[in-house]
Amino acid sequence: MEIKDNTFSRQFETYSDGQLVAVEYSFQERKIFLTKIRVPDNFIDDEFVNELLTNIMGIATERKLKVVPVLPKIAAFFRKNPMYKELLPPGIKL
């Protein structure tokens, strides 16, 4: 999966079946706040979204960023994948 970091729009972007799937973010200090997942209206592939979030966690690890899940769906991803809990900043428990 190829992910483009669109810094102008502040989102990670990729395509599934020719349709844009994006995760919006904002930065504060050394933290990245994942705020919204944008998918097409008829998009139902949760496995694709999970793979996208897994790749975003890899990007955060490479850049030495802490991840703050603002969206409940992203918080659920952290609960399902405890291996990424070290990316959470101190004081955030899910």
PDB file of C-alpha atoms in Angstrom:
ATOM      1  CA  MET A   1       0.000   0.000   0.000  1.00  0.00           C
ATOM      2  CA  GLU A   2       1.373   3.381  -0.996  1.00  0.00           C
ATOM      3  CA  ILE A   3       0.519   6.227   1.372  1.00  0.00           C
ATOM      4  CA  LYS A   4       1.031   9.864   0.463  1.00  0.00           C
ATOM      5  CA  ASP A   5       1.503  12.381   3.277  1.00  0.00           C
ATOM      6  CA  ASN A   6      -0.351  15.405   1.927  1.00  0.00           C
ATOM      7  CA  THR A   7       0.991  18.079   4.281  1.00  0.00           C
ATOM      8  CA  PHE A   8      -1.038  20.833   2.594  1.00  0.00           C
ATOM      9  CA  SER A   9      -4.340  19.077   3.341  1.00  0.00           C
ATOM     10  CA  ARG A  10      -2.919  17.523   6.549  1.00  0.00           C
ATOM     11  CA  GLN A  11      -3.934  13.999   5.671  1.00  0.00           C
ATOM     12  CA  PHE A  12      -2.491  10.628   4.787  1.00  0.00           C
ATOM     13  CA  GLU A  13      -3.947   9.514   1.460  1.00  0.00           C
ATOM     14  CA  THR A  14      -4.206   6.281  -0.445  1.00  0.00           C
ATOM     15  CA  TYR A  15      -6.525   4.841  -3.073  1.00  0.00           C
ATOM     16  CA  SER A  16      -8.771   1.796  -3.017  1.00  0.00           C
ATOM     17  CA  ASP A  17     -10.477   0.834  -6.268  1.00  0.00           C
ATOM     18  CA  GLY A  18      -9.714   4.296  -7.637  1.00  0.00           C
ATOM     19  CA  GLN A  19     -11.351   6.057  -4.682  1.00  0.00           C
ATOM     20  CA  LEU A  20      -9.552   8.275  -2.187  1.00  0.00           C
ATOM     21  CA  VAL A  21      -9.281   7.046   1.409  1.00  0.00           C
ATOM     22  CA  ALA A  22      -7.733   9.553   3.817  1.00  0.00           C
ATOM     23  CA  VAL A  23      -6.910   9.952   7.495  1.00  0.00           C
ATOM     24  CA  GLU A  24      -6.809  13.586   8.582  1.00  0.00           C
ATOM     25  CA  TYR A  25      -4.321  14.701  11.221  1.00  0.00           C
ATOM     26  CA  SER A  26      -2.943  17.688  13.064  1.00  0.00           C
ATOM     27  CA  PHE A  27       0.428  18.198  14.742  1.00  0.00           C
ATOM     28  CA  GLN A  28       1.237  19.630  18.138  1.00  0.00           C
ATOM     29  CA  GLU A  29       4.816  19.401  19.412  1.00  0.00           C
ATOM     30  CA  ARG A  30       5.919  15.771  18.828  1.00  0.00           C
ATOM     31  CA  LYS A  31       2.360  14.418  18.723  1.00  0.00           C
ATOM     32  CA  ILE A  32       0.135  13.610  15.790  1.00  0.00           C
ATOM     33  CA  PHE A  33      -3.599  13.799  16.418  1.00  0.00           C
ATOM     34  CA  LEU A  34      -5.575  11.482  14.118  1.00  0.00           C
ATOM     35  CA  THR A  35      -8.872  13.326  13.797  1.00  0.00           C
ATOM     36  CA  LYS A  36     -10.934  11.886  10.954  1.00  0.00           C
ATOM     37  CA  ILE A  37     -11.138   9.003   8.494  1.00  0.00           C
ATOM     38  CA  ARG A  38     -12.550   9.988   5.115  1.00  0.00           C
ATOM     39  CA  VAL A  39     -13.862   7.126   3.014  1.00  0.00           C
ATOM     40  CA  PRO A  40     -16.233   7.072   0.026  1.00  0.00           C
ATOM     41  CA  ASP A  41     -19.940   6.621   0.828  1.00  0.00           C
ATOM     42  CA  ASN A  42     -20.131   3.058  -0.514  1.00  0.00           C
ATOM     43  CA  PHE A  43     -16.844   1.946   1.089  1.00  0.00           C
ATOM     44  CA  ILE A  44     -17.208  -1.020   3.489  1.00  0.00           C
ATOM     45  CA  ASP A  45     -13.726  -2.572   3.595  1.00  0.00           C
ATOM     46  CA  ASP A  46     -12.712  -2.277   7.260  1.00  0.00           C
ATOM     47  CA  GLU A  47      -9.641  -4.463   6.655  1.00  0.00           C
ATOM     48  CA  PHE A  48      -8.325  -1.855   4.217  1.00  0.00           C
ATOM     49  CA  VAL A  49      -8.778   0.889   6.838  1.00  0.00           C
ATOM     50  CA  ASN A  50      -6.999  -1.275   9.440  1.00  0.00           C
ATOM     51  CA  GLU A  51      -4.089  -1.826   7.032  1.00  0.00           C
ATOM     52  CA  LEU A  52      -3.963   1.933   6.376  1.00  0.00           C
ATOM     53  CA  LEU A  53      -3.842   2.662  10.119  1.00  0.00           C
ATOM     54  CA  THR A  54      -1.118   0.012  10.563  1.00  0.00           C
ATOM     55  CA  ASN A  55       0.981   1.756   7.913  1.00  0.00           C
ATOM     56  CA  ILE A  56       0.359   5.147   9.552  1.00  0.00           C
ATOM     57  CA  MET A  57       1.611   3.705  12.858  1.00  0.00           C
ATOM     58  CA  GLY A  58       4.779   2.679  11.009  1.00  0.00           C
ATOM     59  CA  ILE A  59       5.194   6.230   9.738  1.00  0.00           C
ATOM     60  CA  ALA A  60       4.719   7.588  13.280  1.00  0.00           C
ATOM     61  CA  THR A  61       7.340   5.158  14.579  1.00  0.00           C
ATOM     62  CA  GLU A  62       9.841   6.212  11.894  1.00  0.00           C
ATOM     63  CA  ARG A  63       9.296   9.894  12.677  1.00  0.00           C
ATOM     64  CA  LYS A  64       9.410   9.253  16.447  1.00  0.00           C
ATOM     65  CA  LEU A  65       5.945  10.734  16.987  1.00  0.00           C
ATOM     66  CA  LYS A  66       3.359   9.969  19.644  1.00  0.00           C
ATOM     67  CA  VAL A  67      -0.137   9.259  18.331  1.00  0.00           C
ATOM     68  CA  VAL A  68      -3.290  10.700  19.886  1.00  0.00           C
ATOM     69  CA  PRO A  69      -6.433   8.941  18.626  1.00  0.00           C
ATOM     70  CA  VAL A  70      -9.228  11.524  18.598  1.00  0.00           C
ATOM     71  CA  LEU A  71     -11.700   9.434  16.613  1.00  0.00           C
ATOM     72  CA  PRO A  72     -13.361   6.494  18.456  1.00  0.00           C
ATOM     73  CA  LYS A  73     -12.688   4.183  15.490  1.00  0.00           C
ATOM     74  CA  ILE A  74      -8.965   4.875  15.793  1.00  0.00           C
ATOM     75  CA  ALA A  75      -9.095   4.358  19.564  1.00  0.00           C
ATOM     76  CA  ALA A  76     -10.743   0.980  18.881  1.00  0.00           C
ATOM     77  CA  PHE A  77      -7.835   0.171  16.537  1.00  0.00           C
ATOM     78  CA  PHE A  78      -5.417   0.755  19.450  1.00  0.00           C
ATOM     79  CA  ARG A  79      -7.480  -1.508  21.722  1.00  0.00           C
ATOM     80  CA  LYS A  80      -7.454  -4.288  19.106  1.00  0.00           C
ATOM     81  CA  ASN A  81      -3.713  -3.873  18.473  1.00  0.00           C
ATOM     82  CA  PRO A  82      -1.966  -3.506  21.861  1.00  0.00           C
ATOM     83  CA  MET A  83       1.456  -3.619  20.175  1.00  0.00           C
ATOM     84  CA  TYR A  84       0.954   0.072  19.237  1.00  0.00           C
ATOM     85  CA  LYS A  85       0.209   1.263  22.779  1.00  0.00           C
ATOM     86  CA  GLU A  86       3.796   2.507  23.149  1.00  0.00           C
ATOM     87  CA  LEU A  87       2.923   5.145  20.540  1.00  0.00           C
ATOM     88  CA  LEU A  88       0.382   6.700  22.907  1.00  0.00           C
ATOM     89  CA  PRO A  89       1.615   9.703  24.884  1.00  0.00           C
ATOM     90  CA  PRO A  90       1.878   9.414  28.676  1.00  0.00           C
ATOM     91  CA  GLY A  91      -1.442   9.728  30.426  1.00  0.00           C
ATOM     92  CA  ILE A  92      -3.630   8.409  27.620  1.00  0.00           C
ATOM     93  CA  LYS A  93      -5.222   5.057  28.368  1.00  0.00           C
ATOM     94  CA  LEU A  94      -7.763   3.323  26.190  1.00  0.00           C
TER      95      LEU A  94
END
